Structures are given as structure tokens and as C-alpha cells.
């Protein structure tokens, strides 16, 4: 019940994402092993396995196992990376073998596996559902297991995961004697559908359906943040707005989309579609980030998109990509791919340092002069690891599986929806087509798609992003009139190997304003170029405070050479602006609205860098939305 | 070492504050007894006294005793209210006697008294200083005891409090064998100075000095929010900005001001003055509210004053008044009284429902259409009580002692710094003067001060608020040229009983804008009249969404008749504006900044009400800062 289907193979061969994946493979996943040992995640499972008598459980959060599972999923996907060298593969093999043996040893006879409960509450199972995260952890184990089975045909994790899933199937349900409940953190829903796909076992799909159906009936009971924190306030089919903890919401909706694909229940599709549009229209930052509130890591009210305290958890960006990618396959509509792109390049990628060793939990759209760090996980500075380390391994597994998010097949052709150098094979009808992509995107707008294998006559379709007016197409160097509709440009012909379709996207820098109901962005602009949102950083704009800067909306915005401290290919922007004089100082900062405001100030050229590189050089102020002058 | 000294007597006889005090006396303090029983505060102390074997400690917060102490302080101050009737006094007497006996029974032989530790961690004392709140609770007990001793000469609480204080004095210090530490929540500092004043016991003052001096040296150790959460990041004399938990910060600074008064240490005065100005210039909302962040209840960065998520804890407004009032007495500068007024009428008073039965913890400056309540203490809706019920009894004790915040004496005269109907006696040099005030302030601008008792020639001084241009003065009906300087107007003469000085303050409605560095208020205005900040509520502006409203800055703002559901005397405002058409709908809410914005919309008359009455009629959107058209 999807319009589009995943490519069966993919290799990313160059450019921005290949470099991010190289760093992920060589640095992040490897240091992840060290961090997970330092943070106690391995020790806790060893305790569950009875291997470390006398040691105490490390940490207080009930979902530490899931950090290890997400990292294992990254390991599993990385096995499929053609650029993995022998030494790297041997290292991953050691990681995997050690981990798989540990999980086998820790798993109870009946299949239960959750070190937090096994060590701290022996015998207690599925009774602390609101905050226990047992099914959440199970879901991440399942996803790692499915990944490993897909990439290597290696069932070591799958055997463990199936025993867990079988226990869940046996334990939960509305029938007498079972636990009628759901997990406080959605995740197992999408995982169980995937496990069903991998194994064909119907009971996993049935369990996923049960968990989706039962959410929204306040089974989780009272909680300080309210039922909507868990999306337990109303059944998903009746919900009209995304609410509560943003990661929970988008993970749930990814599962809802998955369930629709298997069940064909249109009420699920309608709900997912309705909530996606509400989320995007009223609760999504220009970076693609979601989640306004720090306190409960939650969506705010409609149009409540404050910049200084944007939460924009990195995990929420990942969940948004998961959700949108599923909706793209279901609907075939380009807007979902547009949001995947925006989120990957901005809200997601900013979560990781360029050197692959530091992560950020909450992504600000603005850092003030005088910002004082809080000292906690949610600081506006990247850190090697967190007490609540959900984001780092989530970044790893996303980068490690990124080749899936580029090309899709379908009944009548192949679609390139993200512009990444590499090669892909995808189903086209009952056959397959292969393409290679050459591009310097996002720095340059030319995307060349060469057909490597063709099953005859089919449509080669490329996405035309919603920001790209004036895109042009050629085939083998000749201009063509493509069918351009709803964000796609498509050329149907008898494609021969060697044929090349070239898409040229205009990458003029753009000045963007927000919906007037977004108070936080009033009378302000953001700079964009291609899929990238730009920001001003203090390090690039010395001599004046970003608090005092105004951008000249009528002035030109030019591309500029990069800072030597940034990777060579990063394109920076130069905008014209002014440094507004400080208002007359006084003890009270509010004044008569009819009194004259500080007038024009010194003209300056302002330098902007892609948002995803912010905070990699020197600490200091940063802002995306800047007053328009 | 103060310029001004407290009035020795005061009676509030009418107007807004008399009504708030009546409700406080008749409703809030009485229901407080019920709430404190329902919430377990009494039971916990009974457990500490060994009176309820088999019962379990109620609640998880370590500072529940302080809720009861603040309520007891309200009881104590209320005894001095001349409007307290016999039945009311008998009820308070019962509350007091029951409570005093309970505290005597719960107090350990060595003076220790803290039900949380006595019940949950028997024998554990002063070892969980970062979060234990033992000294914070002790401070509130001391304040209640001082209040009762002052109002009635009743030492029942004072005896208990002194035993606690003596234990603190014996237990803490840098000497060998003592605990070298401070409390995670400042409060005991100001309380110990007050206890020193009440008793003359030097060791209490020495302990206050020790606690002020030792903060800022990271004695509290690591914490998720960082040392500045506790103001433990740097010694107060070296601090250049208010930081961290806002209630902690202003309570500390109140104690610093108190310590300066007794010690004359100019470095303390300089620090308090410097931090007050930094707080007001960069971290204070137009309501006088302070504290931007929900997560750590903390000040934000400079100019980070978001409206949708303004924290503005009611307790922080109270602490700000405590701090500013002390600075007013120290410096004699009117700006401190200006902030006291602004905070009392807006940031503080909004914390309580008109019926005196519901409170709000976090005070928003804006509530969006579509706002979904979180279900926790920090909801944007007033509630009867909280899990963390620090604010309700804090409101009670402030209203019960409000007569102290109106008139001050001094070497050369008497100052009326708040405009409240009633009568006051204050020291003037070595003698005393008495005045009566008649006014309909804040609804009308005329303030008549009649001399009731005069010691000869002295200055009768009234504050001219910083927003009041064109104020005029008469004495006995004749215009006078007063000495007007720095926010004060003063007439020095041989005042006779019956002489009346009349101050006329212009109350033209004002349109106010914020410092341009406050991003949240960009291109927006707030309506004010006199000391009151106004807001738009959905209930007064039916037919259009507040998200779409624009205020015409050039248009007139008129006073209007009140809504029938509001108290009779409330003056509402009518402003001219427009309802901006919705931007063209689309899936993505960000657009080319050079494309046309939605144009002019329907002209409307907008109704604004004083911020302090918001949320008393129907739930719905509310906003103070509104786009300027």
C-alpha cells in the first residue's frame, strides 16, 4: 500500500554525506563503544547476566539499554557500507560479537531482557509502563536485530529480539490474564512491524496494532506532564494536533504509518497525514527541528516557536525524518521528501560536531551574548556524551543507514528524492533500474543522474524542492520538457545505460520570513541557500554584538569563500546590514512606543554559515532569525 | 545604614489592596489550613512528633514544612490587621495554637526540626545541603516567629525558632568539627538578620554573614543545573549578573541587603545595587516578573524574555519586592519603589485568583490559541494548590504584611512611596509623623495625603512614578512648587494636623515598546495605564483570534467601562487595531521575505483588561505584547 518502495541497494560515494558517514564509521561508532563502557551501559547488562557480582547498577534512567541497541543498529548498518575497510569490519565484528554474547547471557529464560528491571527490580515486569521504557528498549533491540539480519543475514541479535518480542506478544493484550497496557515511549510499534516484515510472523503485526489502538485511552495513568505527554490523551485516529513529548509523537506516527502499510486502514493514513500537516504548518522550525519546550521536551502551542529556547531535540529531528520518509513512500508526495531534506541538512546535522566526537541534545536557533550554560544535558554546547545519551547513537544509526533515504522505486519508475552522489538500484515495476548520481549538492545545484541499468521504458523522476523556482532539466545534454507537477520532474522514455538526466537547481541565496503568527520571528529574516538554513555566528562577525545586528532585506546576499577553519567545500554567505546603536541606557528597558527608536547605524557586511556547522569553532552568540532592516 | 526606615504602624482601609487583603484574611488563609491538611504538611510534622504511628510521610519534596511556616507567617501578620474581626481572630488563634504545639512536639531535644529528614532520614542532618532545604525551612520558621513576636509579643514560635537557629549556629562554620556549607536555597540569611534584630543575639548575624560569604565557592558540589542555579558559581561580591534559579537569587540578595544594613559593608551594597540594575535592565518582564526558563526556574540570558514561556514564578515576584524594598530603604532611590509597585500590581497580583482560592505558579505574558495545559504545577491556569505549593502561602504572607510596603520614615521626613488608602505612622528624625491617604488609585490618579500628627517642620514626600510625566501637587488646595528630583516630590514645611498634600498623577493610557534587543517583543506594544500593565483576553475580544490582532500605535486608547464579570472598579481600555488576514495557507509556513505580506485587515476596537485579572472569567488566549500596526 505504498506508492513508492525502498531502493534495494545504495552506495554514497562522495560529498557532504559521504564525509559525515566516514567520520561516523571511523570515529563516532568506535568512540561509542568506549562511551557505552564508560557510561555503564555494558556493565549494567553484565550485571543482568550475573557476570559482575558486587558491582552496582550505573545510572538512574530506565532506558540505558536502548543506547547500546541504537549503537548496535549503527554497527549493523555499517556492515553494509562498501567503504568499510577490513580493519574497520574486524572492529565492528568484535563489537557485535561481544554485545551479542552479552545479550544472550543477560536474557532470562522466558525471553525477558531489560537490565534496569532485572538488576534493580528483579521479577518486576511490565508494571511501570509509564516510565519503565521496557517496550521502548525492546523496540530498539528489534530494530538493531532487523538491521543486522538484513545487512549480513546474521541472526544472532534476531534470535534474542524474537524471544523478547514473543514474550511481549504473550504478555500484552486485552484478554484476561494479560497486561492491558502500552509503553510510555512509543517505539515498539514501528519495530514490531519491521520484525513482522523480516520474519513473516503475524503476531508481531498484531501486537503493533494493539499498541497503536490502545494508546489514547489513558492506560498510562496520571503523570505530572499530563496524558498528552505520552500521546495517551486521545486515540491517534481522533487527534487533530501533535502534542506532548515530540520524540514520542513522531516515533508513534512512524509506527502508525508502518501499520497502515501492512493493514491498509485508511483511518490510520488519514490521521498520520493530518498530524504531519498540523505539525509542519504550526510547530516546525525553519530548520525542520520540532519541540519547543525544555521542561517536558514537548511541542508548544501552535506557532509557539521561540528561538532562544527552541528545544529541537536531535532525536526528534531523526524521528521526524523517519515519519516523513514513511509518508513519502505511502503518498508519493514530494513535500515529505522536502521536509526530510530540510531536517537532515539542518535540524539533524547540527546535532553532531564536524569531528564526530561531540553531540548536542537540544538545538537552539539562537544563542544570546552572555549565554550561561546550564551544565546539564540540554546545554547549548556539544558534548562527548550525556547522562541521557539517547541522541548520540541515534545520530550514528541514522548516518549509517542514510543510503536508504535517497532513492525510491515504484510501479512506473525510479525517483531520486535526495541529491547525494552515489549509486542506487530500485524496483521498477517487476524489474529493477540502477542509477548513479554525480553532484556537488548542496554547494552546487547541478545533479546528474546516469542510468546504469534499465528495464526498458520507465519514468526517471527527480524532486524539485519547494524552494527551487526555475529548475531546468536536460537529457544527454538536450533540454527536455519534463512533466513537472507537485514537486517532481519526470522524464519517461526507453532509458538506456549511459543516458544522463541533469537537473539544475537555482541556488540563489534566499531571505525568508515566517508566518506572521510566529511571534518569535516577527520582523525578522532567515538566510537560506538550497536546502541549507544559515546562521550568523559571533566568530564570523567580530566587532559587533549579534544582538545589535539588522539585515538589509533589500540588499544583495552573495556567496563568499569559506572560513579556513571550516571544511573546504562549505559555502558561506555575505549579507548587507547595519549595527543598530544601543538605545539610551536607563534603569528601565521599556519606553513610550511613540518615542523615536535608535536610528540607522554603521553599515556592515555580515557573514553567515550553514547552521549545521555552528559551534564548531569558538563559543559565542549565534542566530538564525535576525531583525529585518 | 538606611536612608529610610519602616513605618511603625499602618492600616490599609480601602481600595484594591484592602479588598485583596480581606479576601486573603477571610478566604485564603482559612482555606490554607484545609489545603495544608489535605496535602499532608500537618501530618508530616505529626509523624516527626511521633503522633501518627503507622502513617507514611506524604509527598516527596523536602521543603513541605516551609509551606506551613509561610502560612503561619501570614497568620501572624494578620493578627495585626485592624479589620480582623473577633471570629476571625479566634480562628487564627486556633490555627496558631495547634501549629505551635505541633512544632514544639516535633522539635528534637537539640533543636532540630525538619519533618522530611526526621521521618525519612532519622539522624541525618545537614548532609544533603544542595537539595535538602533544611536551612530554607528554618528561615521560613524564623520569619513566621519574628512576625508573631512583633505583632502580638507572642514568643511561642520564637522559642522554637531560636532553638533551631541556635542549632544552626552551633553546627555550621569553617572551624574544625563543623559543617562548612550553605543551603541550596537562600532564605535563612535574611531570616537570621531579622532574628538578630528581634533578639539582639549577635551569633545570628554572624551566621547570616557566614552563609552569605561562603556562597559562591561551589560548596554545594555538582548538580545537573550547574552551580549558578544556586548562585554558588561566584561570590556575590564578584557577580556581575543575576543567574540561576530566580527565587534563590532574589532571596539571597534580600539577605545581602539586610546584612549590609547591619554590617555597613559597602561591597555588599555595591553588589546588591549592581545586580539589581542588571536584573532590571536585561532580565525583567514589563510586569515586573522575573525568570524566563521553566526547566530550571531560572533567569535567561540578557534580553531573553520570551512571552509564551515566561516563567515569572509568583514567588520570584515576591522575592523581587523583598529585595527592592530593602534597596529602597538603603538608598532612598525611587526607582526601587517604582519596581515594587510594578511588581505588586502585575507580576505578583496575577498569581492569585480574584476569589482568593486559586493560585498560579508560572505567570505567562501570553497564552496562545490552542494552548494545551501540561497538567503540572506550572500550568497556565490557576489551581487550588500545588504539589510544590511554595507560591500560595507566599502570596498570603505578602498580602498579610502589605501595609509595610507603603510608607517609610527618615531623618528629614516621611515618604509615601505606594499609593494605598489608609493611615501610617513613621519615624521622622527622633519623633514620629502620621498621615492618612485617600485615593482611588490605581483607577484614578489623585492621591490625597493628610497629616494626622506632626512633629514640626519636616518633608512630606511622595513618589512620582517614572511613567508619570506632568504630575502636579497642591497643599490645602493651593498649587505648590515641590522639590521634584529623581522620582520624588517633596514639600518641607511646618506641617499641621489636617494639612493635605494632593498629588495628581496623569493616568493617560500608554503604549509601550521594549528595548530593541528583546527579540520576543520586536515590533510589538504593550498597553499600560498608571502602574497597571494591560492584556488582551479572548473573552473580551470575541470573533477574532488574538494571534491575528494588530494594535494601531497611532490610534487613540480610551478608558472604557468594565466587564460585568470583573470587580466594579476595574478600568478597561479600548484600543484601535486590525485583524490581519491569515497568510495564504500552504504546507510550509515560511516564505520569501520579499513577497507581499498579508495586507490590512478589518478594523476593530480591542478591549484590554489589567493583567492581574486575566484568567478569572473564561479560559482562552491572552497576550500583553501585541504586534504594532
PDB file of C-alpha atoms in Angstrom, chain A residues 224-226 228 243 276 280-281 284-286 293-295 301-306 308-309 335 338-339 342 366 368-376 378 466 511-517 519 521-525 547-548 553-555 580 582-583 585 587-597 623 625 627, chain B residues 224-226 228 243 276 280-281 284-286 293-295 301-306 308-309 335 338-339 342 366 368-376 378 466 511-517 519 521-525 547-548 553-555 580 582-583 585 587-597 623 625 627:
ATOM      1  CA  UNK A 224       2.889  15.314  36.119  1.00  0.00           C
ATOM      2  CA  UNK A 225       3.036  16.320  32.484  1.00  0.00           C
ATOM      3  CA  UNK A 226      -0.424  15.055  31.594  1.00  0.00           C
ATOM      4  CA  UNK A 228      -0.724  14.113  26.149  1.00  0.00           C
ATOM      5  CA  UNK A 243       1.116  17.132  21.242  1.00  0.00           C
ATOM      6  CA  UNK A 276       2.002  15.733   9.724  1.00  0.00           C
ATOM      7  CA  UNK A 280       4.601  21.302   9.778  1.00  0.00           C
ATOM      8  CA  UNK A 281       2.255  24.261   9.482  1.00  0.00           C
ATOM      9  CA  UNK A 284       8.118  23.103  12.931  1.00  0.00           C
ATOM     10  CA  UNK A 285      11.153  25.369  12.971  1.00  0.00           C
ATOM     11  CA  UNK A 286      12.735  26.543   9.738  1.00  0.00           C
ATOM     12  CA  UNK A 293       9.660  23.213  25.412  1.00  0.00           C
ATOM     13  CA  UNK A 294      12.600  22.196  27.530  1.00  0.00           C
ATOM     14  CA  UNK A 295      10.579  21.213  30.589  1.00  0.00           C
ATOM     15  CA  UNK A 301       1.214  25.676  21.203  1.00  0.00           C
ATOM     16  CA  UNK A 302       0.585  26.416  17.513  1.00  0.00           C
ATOM     17  CA  UNK A 303       3.110  28.994  16.271  1.00  0.00           C
ATOM     18  CA  UNK A 304       4.967  28.900  19.578  1.00  0.00           C
ATOM     19  CA  UNK A 305       8.411  28.606  18.038  1.00  0.00           C
ATOM     20  CA  UNK A 306      10.736  30.547  20.306  1.00  0.00           C
ATOM     21  CA  UNK A 308      16.288  31.217  22.298  1.00  0.00           C
ATOM     22  CA  UNK A 309      14.703  28.211  23.944  1.00  0.00           C
ATOM     23  CA  UNK A 335       6.569  17.666   0.314  1.00  0.00           C
ATOM     24  CA  UNK A 338      11.262  18.263   1.114  1.00  0.00           C
ATOM     25  CA  UNK A 339      10.930  18.041   4.882  1.00  0.00           C
ATOM     26  CA  UNK A 342      15.419  20.214   5.321  1.00  0.00           C
ATOM     27  CA  UNK A 366      19.670  31.424  18.738  1.00  0.00           C
ATOM     28  CA  UNK A 368      22.493  35.069  23.100  1.00  0.00           C
ATOM     29  CA  UNK A 369      25.501  37.105  24.002  1.00  0.00           C
ATOM     30  CA  UNK A 370      26.044  36.396  27.675  1.00  0.00           C
ATOM     31  CA  UNK A 371      24.534  32.936  27.464  1.00  0.00           C
ATOM     32  CA  UNK A 372      25.337  30.958  30.555  1.00  0.00           C
ATOM     33  CA  UNK A 373      25.449  27.218  30.085  1.00  0.00           C
ATOM     34  CA  UNK A 374      23.234  25.238  32.408  1.00  0.00           C
ATOM     35  CA  UNK A 375      25.648  22.396  32.957  1.00  0.00           C
ATOM     36  CA  UNK A 376      23.112  19.740  32.049  1.00  0.00           C
ATOM     37  CA  UNK A 378      20.410  20.284  27.452  1.00  0.00           C
ATOM     38  CA  UNK A 466       9.694  23.634  -2.951  1.00  0.00           C
ATOM     39  CA  UNK A 511      15.806  35.720   2.552  1.00  0.00           C
ATOM     40  CA  UNK A 512      12.925  34.051   4.322  1.00  0.00           C
ATOM     41  CA  UNK A 513      10.252  35.305   6.687  1.00  0.00           C
ATOM     42  CA  UNK A 514       7.941  33.337   8.928  1.00  0.00           C
ATOM     43  CA  UNK A 515       4.184  33.131   9.129  1.00  0.00           C
ATOM     44  CA  UNK A 516       3.097  36.307  10.874  1.00  0.00           C
ATOM     45  CA  UNK A 517       1.605  34.300  13.705  1.00  0.00           C
ATOM     46  CA  UNK A 519       5.736  35.888  17.306  1.00  0.00           C
ATOM     47  CA  UNK A 521      10.257  35.649  14.222  1.00  0.00           C
ATOM     48  CA  UNK A 522       8.334  38.895  13.845  1.00  0.00           C
ATOM     49  CA  UNK A 523      10.028  41.456  11.594  1.00  0.00           C
ATOM     50  CA  UNK A 524      12.965  39.120  11.149  1.00  0.00           C
ATOM     51  CA  UNK A 525      14.506  37.120   8.318  1.00  0.00           C
ATOM     52  CA  UNK A 547      22.027  41.390  19.444  1.00  0.00           C
ATOM     53  CA  UNK A 548      22.519  44.694  17.618  1.00  0.00           C
ATOM     54  CA  UNK A 553      16.266  42.826   3.225  1.00  0.00           C
ATOM     55  CA  UNK A 554      16.599  44.901   0.050  1.00  0.00           C
ATOM     56  CA  UNK A 555      20.344  44.376  -0.114  1.00  0.00           C
ATOM     57  CA  UNK A 580      21.923  49.347  15.381  1.00  0.00           C
ATOM     58  CA  UNK A 582      22.245  50.840  21.574  1.00  0.00           C
ATOM     59  CA  UNK A 583      19.134  52.501  22.963  1.00  0.00           C
ATOM     60  CA  UNK A 585      20.685  53.380  28.716  1.00  0.00           C
ATOM     61  CA  UNK A 587      17.294  51.635  34.533  1.00  0.00           C
ATOM     62  CA  UNK A 588      14.041  50.557  32.847  1.00  0.00           C
ATOM     63  CA  UNK A 589      14.210  48.884  29.413  1.00  0.00           C
ATOM     64  CA  UNK A 590      10.669  49.707  28.267  1.00  0.00           C
ATOM     65  CA  UNK A 591       9.765  53.053  26.688  1.00  0.00           C
ATOM     66  CA  UNK A 592       6.981  55.030  25.066  1.00  0.00           C
ATOM     67  CA  UNK A 593       6.176  53.296  21.778  1.00  0.00           C
ATOM     68  CA  UNK A 594       5.747  56.671  20.096  1.00  0.00           C
ATOM     69  CA  UNK A 595       9.197  57.913  21.125  1.00  0.00           C
ATOM     70  CA  UNK A 596      11.908  57.700  18.470  1.00  0.00           C
ATOM     71  CA  UNK A 597      13.741  54.393  18.225  1.00  0.00           C
ATOM     72  CA  UNK A 623      21.285  33.408  15.486  1.00  0.00           C
ATOM     73  CA  UNK A 625      16.329  34.757  12.660  1.00  0.00           C
ATOM     74  CA  UNK A 627      15.780  41.594  12.573  1.00  0.00           C
TER      75      UNK A 627
ATOM     76  CA  UNK B 224      22.625  18.952  36.851  1.00  0.00           C
ATOM     77  CA  UNK B 225      21.785  22.593  36.502  1.00  0.00           C
ATOM     78  CA  UNK B 226      25.248  23.876  37.403  1.00  0.00           C
ATOM     79  CA  UNK B 228      24.874  29.105  39.215  1.00  0.00           C
ATOM     80  CA  UNK B 243      21.847  33.986  37.351  1.00  0.00           C
ATOM     81  CA  UNK B 276      19.507  44.852  40.813  1.00  0.00           C
ATOM     82  CA  UNK B 280      16.034  45.156  35.733  1.00  0.00           C
ATOM     83  CA  UNK B 281      17.774  46.278  32.559  1.00  0.00           C
ATOM     84  CA  UNK B 284      12.776  41.728  33.966  1.00  0.00           C
ATOM     85  CA  UNK B 285       9.446  41.486  32.180  1.00  0.00           C
ATOM     86  CA  UNK B 286       7.237  44.536  31.824  1.00  0.00           C
ATOM     87  CA  UNK B 293      13.106  29.323  31.966  1.00  0.00           C
ATOM     88  CA  UNK B 294      10.726  26.607  33.024  1.00  0.00           C
ATOM     89  CA  UNK B 295      13.315  23.841  33.168  1.00  0.00           C
ATOM     90  CA  UNK B 301      20.291  35.231  29.037  1.00  0.00           C
ATOM     91  CA  UNK B 302      20.236  39.037  28.858  1.00  0.00           C
ATOM     92  CA  UNK B 303      17.147  40.191  26.930  1.00  0.00           C
ATOM     93  CA  UNK B 304      15.830  36.615  26.730  1.00  0.00           C
ATOM     94  CA  UNK B 305      12.300  37.489  27.771  1.00  0.00           C
ATOM     95  CA  UNK B 306      10.049  35.166  25.829  1.00  0.00           C
ATOM     96  CA  UNK B 308       4.809  32.347  25.666  1.00  0.00           C
ATOM     97  CA  UNK B 309       7.089  30.611  28.092  1.00  0.00           C
ATOM     98  CA  UNK B 335      13.332  53.521  41.160  1.00  0.00           C
ATOM     99  CA  UNK B 338       8.782  52.002  41.123  1.00  0.00           C
ATOM    100  CA  UNK B 339       9.705  48.357  40.655  1.00  0.00           C
ATOM    101  CA  UNK B 342       5.026  47.460  39.123  1.00  0.00           C
ATOM    102  CA  UNK B 366       0.948  35.262  26.562  1.00  0.00           C
ATOM    103  CA  UNK B 368      -1.769  31.048  22.692  1.00  0.00           C
ATOM    104  CA  UNK B 369      -4.902  29.956  20.998  1.00  0.00           C
ATOM    105  CA  UNK B 370      -4.787  26.187  21.141  1.00  0.00           C
ATOM    106  CA  UNK B 371      -2.765  26.148  24.330  1.00  0.00           C
ATOM    107  CA  UNK B 372      -2.736  22.711  25.857  1.00  0.00           C
ATOM    108  CA  UNK B 373      -2.253  22.613  29.598  1.00  0.00           C
ATOM    109  CA  UNK B 374       0.588  20.462  30.792  1.00  0.00           C
ATOM    110  CA  UNK B 375      -1.199  19.113  33.821  1.00  0.00           C
ATOM    111  CA  UNK B 376       1.594  20.023  36.194  1.00  0.00           C
ATOM    112  CA  UNK B 378       3.443  25.041  36.025  1.00  0.00           C
ATOM    113  CA  UNK B 466       8.801  57.015  36.356  1.00  0.00           C
ATOM    114  CA  UNK B 511       1.612  52.336  24.529  1.00  0.00           C
ATOM    115  CA  UNK B 512       4.955  50.863  25.437  1.00  0.00           C
ATOM    116  CA  UNK B 513       7.693  49.205  23.430  1.00  0.00           C
ATOM    117  CA  UNK B 514      10.620  47.128  24.635  1.00  0.00           C
ATOM    118  CA  UNK B 515      14.346  47.552  24.260  1.00  0.00           C
ATOM    119  CA  UNK B 516      15.112  46.509  20.706  1.00  0.00           C
ATOM    120  CA  UNK B 517      17.328  43.702  21.959  1.00  0.00           C
ATOM    121  CA  UNK B 519      13.577  39.702  20.415  1.00  0.00           C
ATOM    122  CA  UNK B 521       8.752  41.900  21.832  1.00  0.00           C
ATOM    123  CA  UNK B 522      10.015  43.071  18.444  1.00  0.00           C
ATOM    124  CA  UNK B 523       7.598  45.348  16.580  1.00  0.00           C
ATOM    125  CA  UNK B 524       5.072  44.938  19.363  1.00  0.00           C
ATOM    126  CA  UNK B 525       3.495  47.132  22.017  1.00  0.00           C
ATOM    127  CA  UNK B 547      -2.909  35.613  17.067  1.00  0.00           C
ATOM    128  CA  UNK B 548      -4.228  37.782  14.228  1.00  0.00           C
ATOM    129  CA  UNK B 553       0.056  52.635  17.556  1.00  0.00           C
ATOM    130  CA  UNK B 554      -1.107  55.964  16.132  1.00  0.00           C
ATOM    131  CA  UNK B 555      -4.691  55.402  17.229  1.00  0.00           C
ATOM    132  CA  UNK B 580      -4.772  40.726   9.995  1.00  0.00           C
ATOM    133  CA  UNK B 582      -4.448  34.853   7.540  1.00  0.00           C
ATOM    134  CA  UNK B 583      -1.492  34.286   5.235  1.00  0.00           C
ATOM    135  CA  UNK B 585      -2.348  28.545   3.633  1.00  0.00           C
ATOM    136  CA  UNK B 587       2.092  23.193   3.884  1.00  0.00           C
ATOM    137  CA  UNK B 588       5.201  25.242   4.723  1.00  0.00           C
ATOM    138  CA  UNK B 589       4.841  28.327   6.953  1.00  0.00           C
ATOM    139  CA  UNK B 590       7.975  30.165   5.822  1.00  0.00           C
ATOM    140  CA  UNK B 591       8.052  32.332   2.696  1.00  0.00           C
ATOM    141  CA  UNK B 592      10.187  34.677   0.617  1.00  0.00           C
ATOM    142  CA  UNK B 593      10.803  37.766   2.745  1.00  0.00           C
ATOM    143  CA  UNK B 594      10.393  39.970  -0.316  1.00  0.00           C
ATOM    144  CA  UNK B 595       6.962  38.566  -1.184  1.00  0.00           C
ATOM    145  CA  UNK B 596       3.973  40.631  -0.110  1.00  0.00           C
ATOM    146  CA  UNK B 597       2.738  40.114   3.415  1.00  0.00           C
ATOM    147  CA  UNK B 623      -1.423  38.447  25.393  1.00  0.00           C
ATOM    148  CA  UNK B 625       2.750  42.249  23.860  1.00  0.00           C
ATOM    149  CA  UNK B 627       2.106  43.411  17.121  1.00  0.00           C
TER     150      UNK B 627
END
